[in-house]
């Protein structure tokens, strides 16, 4: 710690000392006799004596008050008690100047049998001071407003900045309260905060508020204030000091961001053009304006066009009209408005025209003058409303998005006495720009959605008829999430022999891609059904089609990401024969049908499930069930029975119970069942197809065996003709005679036994000839010199339609004739 007598005498080089280093204490060891025993470099730096000048000599010459023996005796006695001592003492430098030092003396200890003390000293540096003029300049010219209030919250002192903030001269403020001077500055709230600080002694910092002042009466300002108590020497609160900072620019920037953010959450919540426009108007009132209107161009609302492009300026644009799409006011009923929602408007603030919408900036009119000649001459009704309701400030902003003109949004103030400020134009522009994007999104979505819904509706059957075989009814509920565009479909297909084909299917996915795929599959089913394919073969061909559709989907980086990949479909196909009452069914990954007997018993036939369409390589199986007269057959998609609990078993049981109720007609039963099973919008499409079966009895069917003898053709022809006449269709006797003659002759000549002729009286008169051969008939166009080959050609000319279908025992050639209406 010390160097002793022989320690280093070299003073430290001041040039090598770091200016930021703390000064070292001066340390020395002094005996009880006052003789310096040890001297350090720090002591030399403080007092200027080298070690050889002071060691082994009396230290009394270092003290300014060397004769104060009583004080020194007291210090020595205290240190001998082991307590040590510290205090302020005056020391003398080697050059004679006085140094005030903090002195510390340790408890006594012994060195070589002599009592000694460790003494350390540090120079007491002078406190920083400044002139009163500098302090006064700092307080009065600070950019922060400052004031001192007495306990009654009256002004005692304020600086120049606060005087400028409030616009009230200093001499009028002193001795008066804030509420008496600036009533529009939330005076009651501020004074309540000051009282709280006086009571609790806890400062309040950065309290932000908005208010009005005499300094700028036409614009609201924002301030940040801090309050803290002034405490006297006795610890009593003698008043309040408060600091004020004008944060108007920051306040409005934050308000702009907050309002724009809120607008993003509240405007454009739906993909509806009118609703979005109304949301913008309601958002602006009253937080920004007292009256707001949104006028959109008619092509935007009609969806017939694509809006007005920005390049369409000139006369063409000038001819475009607008309609009011959004309207809101602080006054009930919007009495300021000249037009109501949906009405045609042509308002553009004078002297502008519709070209403003194409290339114009927002129109900012801080002060509206209802007596202005342009308003009086061009907009007399609106000028009168301005005068009647005190409309005094306006901002009109063109609505544009994606290079498309949409309309005009107008904001007006009336009850709010503060006119719009130039900063408000930025806010209005941002609000309208965001809303314009939402309007354009809604317009584009509505146009595309309308096209998609139109496509889907055109692909679904418009009218269903089961003929005499069955009564049919259907219900279709679109998916809520996709706006009514999905891939569920159903159909009723009339087949030969009074039979009816029923089909229901579900394409994976939603949207226009699913609807288009559904249309292709429905068309394919109709084509395959017209080819008289049994259900299992029809599904096999449909499966091949789905595989080809999947292979056509784009892939890789060049694929259009907007196209929904086609993943597959499910399908159930059933054919009901009213003569035999046999229903043949096959399904491809689809839920089984529900059958309700005439007695109300519910059954879900156990059909082989089959894989969904699009997997390929798996065969489908058909099942035959016999249905009693007036049985109810229900085909549906999975969305109907999944429900909110996603339990298809429970949903199928609920469906069975609903369909087993007696009383309602089929249309009512179908609609009621769908509504009760799905009471609110779901994420999936829903289709339900109901069919009540009928039987064609013996009075509607006649059949005869056909021998392999050409001579039997005449007898069979006569029997068929008499039966047609007995049924009351005498006008069809001749054509029936010719059709029977040609079909029977053709079967005898080219077919294999057994042969049979059958007439069916249903919605049409059908003539069928079956044989055991699977050879397909071929329509020939015989030459004039040929003696035969005109049979099927003649049948095709006489019949409404004709064809062939294959059975397990051979084939059936059939021909249908239209039954004349009853007179």
PDB file of C-alpha atoms in Angstrom, residues 285-456:
ATOM      1  CA  UNK A 285     -69.128   7.881 -39.006  1.00  0.00           C
ATOM      2  CA  UNK A 286     -68.702   9.296 -36.395  1.00  0.00           C
ATOM      3  CA  UNK A 287     -65.011   8.620 -35.772  1.00  0.00           C
ATOM      4  CA  UNK A 288     -63.904  10.580 -38.841  1.00  0.00           C
ATOM      5  CA  UNK A 289     -66.891  12.342 -40.379  1.00  0.00           C
ATOM      6  CA  UNK A 290     -70.482  13.223 -39.506  1.00  0.00           C
ATOM      7  CA  UNK A 291     -71.838  12.143 -42.882  1.00  0.00           C
ATOM      8  CA  UNK A 292     -70.366   9.713 -45.424  1.00  0.00           C
ATOM      9  CA  UNK A 293     -71.598   8.358 -48.756  1.00  0.00           C
ATOM     10  CA  UNK A 294     -70.151   5.773 -51.139  1.00  0.00           C
ATOM     11  CA  UNK A 295     -71.260   6.003 -54.777  1.00  0.00           C
ATOM     12  CA  UNK A 296     -70.225   3.205 -57.164  1.00  0.00           C
ATOM     13  CA  UNK A 297     -70.327   3.075 -60.942  1.00  0.00           C
ATOM     14  CA  UNK A 298     -73.251   1.092 -62.297  1.00  0.00           C
ATOM     15  CA  UNK A 299     -71.065  -1.474 -64.136  1.00  0.00           C
ATOM     16  CA  UNK A 300     -69.430  -2.288 -60.800  1.00  0.00           C
ATOM     17  CA  UNK A 301     -72.806  -3.059 -59.246  1.00  0.00           C
ATOM     18  CA  UNK A 302     -74.455  -4.711 -62.233  1.00  0.00           C
ATOM     19  CA  UNK A 303     -71.529  -7.124 -62.796  1.00  0.00           C
ATOM     20  CA  UNK A 304     -72.221  -6.887 -66.494  1.00  0.00           C
ATOM     21  CA  UNK A 305     -68.913  -5.170 -67.123  1.00  0.00           C
ATOM     22  CA  UNK A 306     -65.528  -5.030 -65.495  1.00  0.00           C
ATOM     23  CA  UNK A 307     -65.638  -1.479 -64.134  1.00  0.00           C
ATOM     24  CA  UNK A 308     -64.138   1.523 -65.920  1.00  0.00           C
ATOM     25  CA  UNK A 309     -60.473   1.183 -66.736  1.00  0.00           C
ATOM     26  CA  UNK A 310     -58.260   4.193 -66.011  1.00  0.00           C
ATOM     27  CA  UNK A 311     -57.497   4.506 -69.703  1.00  0.00           C
ATOM     28  CA  UNK A 312     -61.201   4.963 -70.484  1.00  0.00           C
ATOM     29  CA  UNK A 313     -61.186   8.695 -69.776  1.00  0.00           C
ATOM     30  CA  UNK A 314     -63.181  11.074 -71.895  1.00  0.00           C
ATOM     31  CA  UNK A 315     -66.760  11.045 -73.159  1.00  0.00           C
ATOM     32  CA  UNK A 316     -67.197   7.317 -72.647  1.00  0.00           C
ATOM     33  CA  UNK A 317     -66.455   7.675 -68.951  1.00  0.00           C
ATOM     34  CA  UNK A 318     -68.555  10.810 -68.680  1.00  0.00           C
ATOM     35  CA  UNK A 319     -71.610   8.818 -69.713  1.00  0.00           C
ATOM     36  CA  UNK A 320     -71.206   6.335 -66.863  1.00  0.00           C
ATOM     37  CA  UNK A 321     -73.714   6.702 -64.049  1.00  0.00           C
ATOM     38  CA  UNK A 322     -73.325   5.878 -60.372  1.00  0.00           C
ATOM     39  CA  UNK A 323     -75.601   4.453 -57.710  1.00  0.00           C
ATOM     40  CA  UNK A 324     -75.524   5.005 -53.980  1.00  0.00           C
ATOM     41  CA  UNK A 325     -74.021   1.935 -52.334  1.00  0.00           C
ATOM     42  CA  UNK A 326     -73.137   3.182 -48.829  1.00  0.00           C
ATOM     43  CA  UNK A 327     -74.702   5.809 -46.576  1.00  0.00           C
ATOM     44  CA  UNK A 328     -74.218   6.770 -42.913  1.00  0.00           C
ATOM     45  CA  UNK A 329     -74.829   9.832 -40.740  1.00  0.00           C
ATOM     46  CA  UNK A 330     -74.738  10.909 -37.104  1.00  0.00           C
ATOM     47  CA  UNK A 331     -78.326  12.042 -37.669  1.00  0.00           C
ATOM     48  CA  UNK A 332     -80.968   9.335 -37.657  1.00  0.00           C
ATOM     49  CA  UNK A 333     -82.374   8.654 -41.105  1.00  0.00           C
ATOM     50  CA  UNK A 334     -79.536  10.467 -42.906  1.00  0.00           C
ATOM     51  CA  UNK A 335     -81.599  13.603 -43.676  1.00  0.00           C
ATOM     52  CA  UNK A 336     -78.563  15.270 -45.282  1.00  0.00           C
ATOM     53  CA  UNK A 337     -78.592  12.748 -48.127  1.00  0.00           C
ATOM     54  CA  UNK A 338     -80.200  13.636 -51.444  1.00  0.00           C
ATOM     55  CA  UNK A 339     -80.278   9.967 -52.571  1.00  0.00           C
ATOM     56  CA  UNK A 340     -80.861   6.712 -50.713  1.00  0.00           C
ATOM     57  CA  UNK A 341     -79.215   3.316 -51.075  1.00  0.00           C
ATOM     58  CA  UNK A 342     -79.658   1.896 -54.581  1.00  0.00           C
ATOM     59  CA  UNK A 343     -80.768   5.152 -56.181  1.00  0.00           C
ATOM     60  CA  UNK A 344     -78.987   6.650 -59.154  1.00  0.00           C
ATOM     61  CA  UNK A 345     -76.685   9.591 -58.383  1.00  0.00           C
ATOM     62  CA  UNK A 346     -74.504  11.867 -60.480  1.00  0.00           C
ATOM     63  CA  UNK A 347     -72.766  13.853 -57.735  1.00  0.00           C
ATOM     64  CA  UNK A 348     -69.271  15.123 -58.405  1.00  0.00           C
ATOM     65  CA  UNK A 349     -68.230  18.210 -56.379  1.00  0.00           C
ATOM     66  CA  UNK A 350     -68.279  21.276 -58.655  1.00  0.00           C
ATOM     67  CA  UNK A 351     -66.526  22.272 -60.811  1.00  0.00           C
ATOM     68  CA  UNK A 352     -65.320  18.713 -61.492  1.00  0.00           C
ATOM     69  CA  UNK A 353     -66.876  16.001 -63.675  1.00  0.00           C
ATOM     70  CA  UNK A 354     -66.605  12.200 -63.882  1.00  0.00           C
ATOM     71  CA  UNK A 355     -63.099  12.508 -65.311  1.00  0.00           C
ATOM     72  CA  UNK A 356     -62.072  13.246 -61.739  1.00  0.00           C
ATOM     73  CA  UNK A 357     -62.593   9.554 -60.996  1.00  0.00           C
ATOM     74  CA  UNK A 358     -60.000   8.615 -63.604  1.00  0.00           C
ATOM     75  CA  UNK A 359     -57.133  10.993 -63.014  1.00  0.00           C
ATOM     76  CA  UNK A 360     -58.116  13.274 -60.111  1.00  0.00           C
ATOM     77  CA  UNK A 361     -56.711  13.531 -56.603  1.00  0.00           C
ATOM     78  CA  UNK A 362     -58.923  13.801 -53.517  1.00  0.00           C
ATOM     79  CA  UNK A 363     -60.973  16.989 -53.377  1.00  0.00           C
ATOM     80  CA  UNK A 364     -60.284  18.829 -50.117  1.00  0.00           C
ATOM     81  CA  UNK A 365     -62.707  21.625 -49.236  1.00  0.00           C
ATOM     82  CA  UNK A 366     -61.971  22.766 -45.668  1.00  0.00           C
ATOM     83  CA  UNK A 367     -64.816  25.294 -45.727  1.00  0.00           C
ATOM     84  CA  UNK A 368     -68.028  24.605 -47.661  1.00  0.00           C
ATOM     85  CA  UNK A 369     -69.905  27.712 -48.734  1.00  0.00           C
ATOM     86  CA  UNK A 370     -73.579  27.002 -49.544  1.00  0.00           C
ATOM     87  CA  UNK A 371     -73.839  30.421 -51.184  1.00  0.00           C
ATOM     88  CA  UNK A 372     -71.083  29.630 -53.696  1.00  0.00           C
ATOM     89  CA  UNK A 373     -72.377  30.266 -57.222  1.00  0.00           C
ATOM     90  CA  UNK A 374     -71.129  26.906 -58.547  1.00  0.00           C
ATOM     91  CA  UNK A 375     -72.968  24.973 -55.835  1.00  0.00           C
ATOM     92  CA  UNK A 376     -76.112  27.048 -56.171  1.00  0.00           C
ATOM     93  CA  UNK A 377     -76.216  26.671 -59.957  1.00  0.00           C
ATOM     94  CA  UNK A 378     -75.016  23.062 -60.354  1.00  0.00           C
ATOM     95  CA  UNK A 379     -76.145  21.456 -57.076  1.00  0.00           C
ATOM     96  CA  UNK A 380     -79.015  23.587 -55.726  1.00  0.00           C
ATOM     97  CA  UNK A 381     -80.563  20.757 -53.661  1.00  0.00           C
ATOM     98  CA  UNK A 382     -77.266  19.867 -52.047  1.00  0.00           C
ATOM     99  CA  UNK A 383     -76.489  23.545 -51.407  1.00  0.00           C
ATOM    100  CA  UNK A 384     -79.791  23.803 -49.555  1.00  0.00           C
ATOM    101  CA  UNK A 385     -78.947  20.729 -47.439  1.00  0.00           C
ATOM    102  CA  UNK A 386     -75.547  22.265 -46.644  1.00  0.00           C
ATOM    103  CA  UNK A 387     -77.265  25.355 -45.347  1.00  0.00           C
ATOM    104  CA  UNK A 388     -79.989  23.430 -43.470  1.00  0.00           C
ATOM    105  CA  UNK A 389     -77.735  20.952 -41.661  1.00  0.00           C
ATOM    106  CA  UNK A 390     -74.562  23.013 -41.329  1.00  0.00           C
ATOM    107  CA  UNK A 391     -72.349  20.930 -43.592  1.00  0.00           C
ATOM    108  CA  UNK A 392     -69.133  22.928 -43.433  1.00  0.00           C
ATOM    109  CA  UNK A 393     -66.135  20.762 -44.479  1.00  0.00           C
ATOM    110  CA  UNK A 394     -65.711  18.022 -47.105  1.00  0.00           C
ATOM    111  CA  UNK A 395     -63.237  15.494 -48.504  1.00  0.00           C
ATOM    112  CA  UNK A 396     -64.167  13.540 -51.663  1.00  0.00           C
ATOM    113  CA  UNK A 397     -61.886  10.654 -52.642  1.00  0.00           C
ATOM    114  CA  UNK A 398     -62.104   8.719 -55.950  1.00  0.00           C
ATOM    115  CA  UNK A 399     -62.232   4.945 -55.464  1.00  0.00           C
ATOM    116  CA  UNK A 400     -59.738   3.120 -57.656  1.00  0.00           C
ATOM    117  CA  UNK A 401     -58.191  -0.324 -57.423  1.00  0.00           C
ATOM    118  CA  UNK A 402     -56.071  -2.419 -59.784  1.00  0.00           C
ATOM    119  CA  UNK A 403     -56.211   0.178 -62.559  1.00  0.00           C
ATOM    120  CA  UNK A 404     -60.010   0.205 -62.373  1.00  0.00           C
ATOM    121  CA  UNK A 405     -62.344   3.095 -61.504  1.00  0.00           C
ATOM    122  CA  UNK A 406     -64.977   2.055 -58.986  1.00  0.00           C
ATOM    123  CA  UNK A 407     -66.682   5.222 -57.733  1.00  0.00           C
ATOM    124  CA  UNK A 408     -66.438   8.125 -55.272  1.00  0.00           C
ATOM    125  CA  UNK A 409     -66.487   8.326 -51.468  1.00  0.00           C
ATOM    126  CA  UNK A 410     -67.413  11.616 -49.793  1.00  0.00           C
ATOM    127  CA  UNK A 411     -66.842  12.596 -46.139  1.00  0.00           C
ATOM    128  CA  UNK A 412     -68.549  15.653 -44.612  1.00  0.00           C
ATOM    129  CA  UNK A 413     -68.495  17.308 -41.169  1.00  0.00           C
ATOM    130  CA  UNK A 414     -71.384  19.214 -39.657  1.00  0.00           C
ATOM    131  CA  UNK A 415     -71.930  18.682 -35.910  1.00  0.00           C
ATOM    132  CA  UNK A 416     -68.180  18.430 -35.356  1.00  0.00           C
ATOM    133  CA  UNK A 417     -67.112  22.115 -35.494  1.00  0.00           C
ATOM    134  CA  UNK A 418     -63.501  21.305 -36.394  1.00  0.00           C
ATOM    135  CA  UNK A 419     -62.995  21.371 -40.175  1.00  0.00           C
ATOM    136  CA  UNK A 420     -60.980  18.740 -41.945  1.00  0.00           C
ATOM    137  CA  UNK A 421     -57.213  19.280 -41.831  1.00  0.00           C
ATOM    138  CA  UNK A 422     -54.770  18.457 -44.646  1.00  0.00           C
ATOM    139  CA  UNK A 423     -53.582  15.517 -42.555  1.00  0.00           C
ATOM    140  CA  UNK A 424     -57.139  14.149 -42.685  1.00  0.00           C
ATOM    141  CA  UNK A 425     -56.860  13.897 -46.465  1.00  0.00           C
ATOM    142  CA  UNK A 426     -54.099  11.321 -46.045  1.00  0.00           C
ATOM    143  CA  UNK A 427     -56.305   9.316 -43.703  1.00  0.00           C
ATOM    144  CA  UNK A 428     -59.293   9.546 -46.056  1.00  0.00           C
ATOM    145  CA  UNK A 429     -57.161   8.465 -49.000  1.00  0.00           C
ATOM    146  CA  UNK A 430     -55.829   5.440 -47.114  1.00  0.00           C
ATOM    147  CA  UNK A 431     -59.280   4.396 -45.872  1.00  0.00           C
ATOM    148  CA  UNK A 432     -60.776   4.625 -49.365  1.00  0.00           C
ATOM    149  CA  UNK A 433     -57.806   2.836 -50.957  1.00  0.00           C
ATOM    150  CA  UNK A 434     -58.198  -0.131 -48.626  1.00  0.00           C
ATOM    151  CA  UNK A 435     -61.956  -0.198 -49.055  1.00  0.00           C
ATOM    152  CA  UNK A 436     -61.537   0.026 -52.846  1.00  0.00           C
ATOM    153  CA  UNK A 437     -59.477  -3.163 -52.823  1.00  0.00           C
ATOM    154  CA  UNK A 438     -62.216  -4.878 -50.827  1.00  0.00           C
ATOM    155  CA  UNK A 439     -64.911  -3.596 -53.212  1.00  0.00           C
ATOM    156  CA  UNK A 440     -62.914  -4.777 -56.197  1.00  0.00           C
ATOM    157  CA  UNK A 441     -62.348  -8.169 -54.570  1.00  0.00           C
ATOM    158  CA  UNK A 442     -66.063  -8.440 -53.864  1.00  0.00           C
ATOM    159  CA  UNK A 443     -66.904  -7.389 -57.421  1.00  0.00           C
ATOM    160  CA  UNK A 444     -64.544  -9.926 -58.946  1.00  0.00           C
ATOM    161  CA  UNK A 445     -65.669 -12.674 -56.584  1.00  0.00           C
ATOM    162  CA  UNK A 446     -69.348 -11.972 -57.179  1.00  0.00           C
ATOM    163  CA  UNK A 447     -68.876 -12.021 -60.928  1.00  0.00           C
ATOM    164  CA  UNK A 448     -66.920 -15.279 -60.869  1.00  0.00           C
ATOM    165  CA  UNK A 449     -69.203 -16.796 -58.258  1.00  0.00           C
ATOM    166  CA  UNK A 450     -72.287 -15.919 -60.283  1.00  0.00           C
ATOM    167  CA  UNK A 451     -70.725 -17.600 -63.304  1.00  0.00           C
ATOM    168  CA  UNK A 452     -69.829 -20.670 -61.254  1.00  0.00           C
ATOM    169  CA  UNK A 453     -73.293 -20.943 -59.692  1.00  0.00           C
ATOM    170  CA  UNK A 454     -74.893 -20.480 -63.092  1.00  0.00           C
ATOM    171  CA  UNK A 455     -72.684 -23.240 -64.442  1.00  0.00           C
ATOM    172  CA  UNK A 456     -73.557 -25.595 -61.624  1.00  0.00           C
TER     173      UNK A 456
END
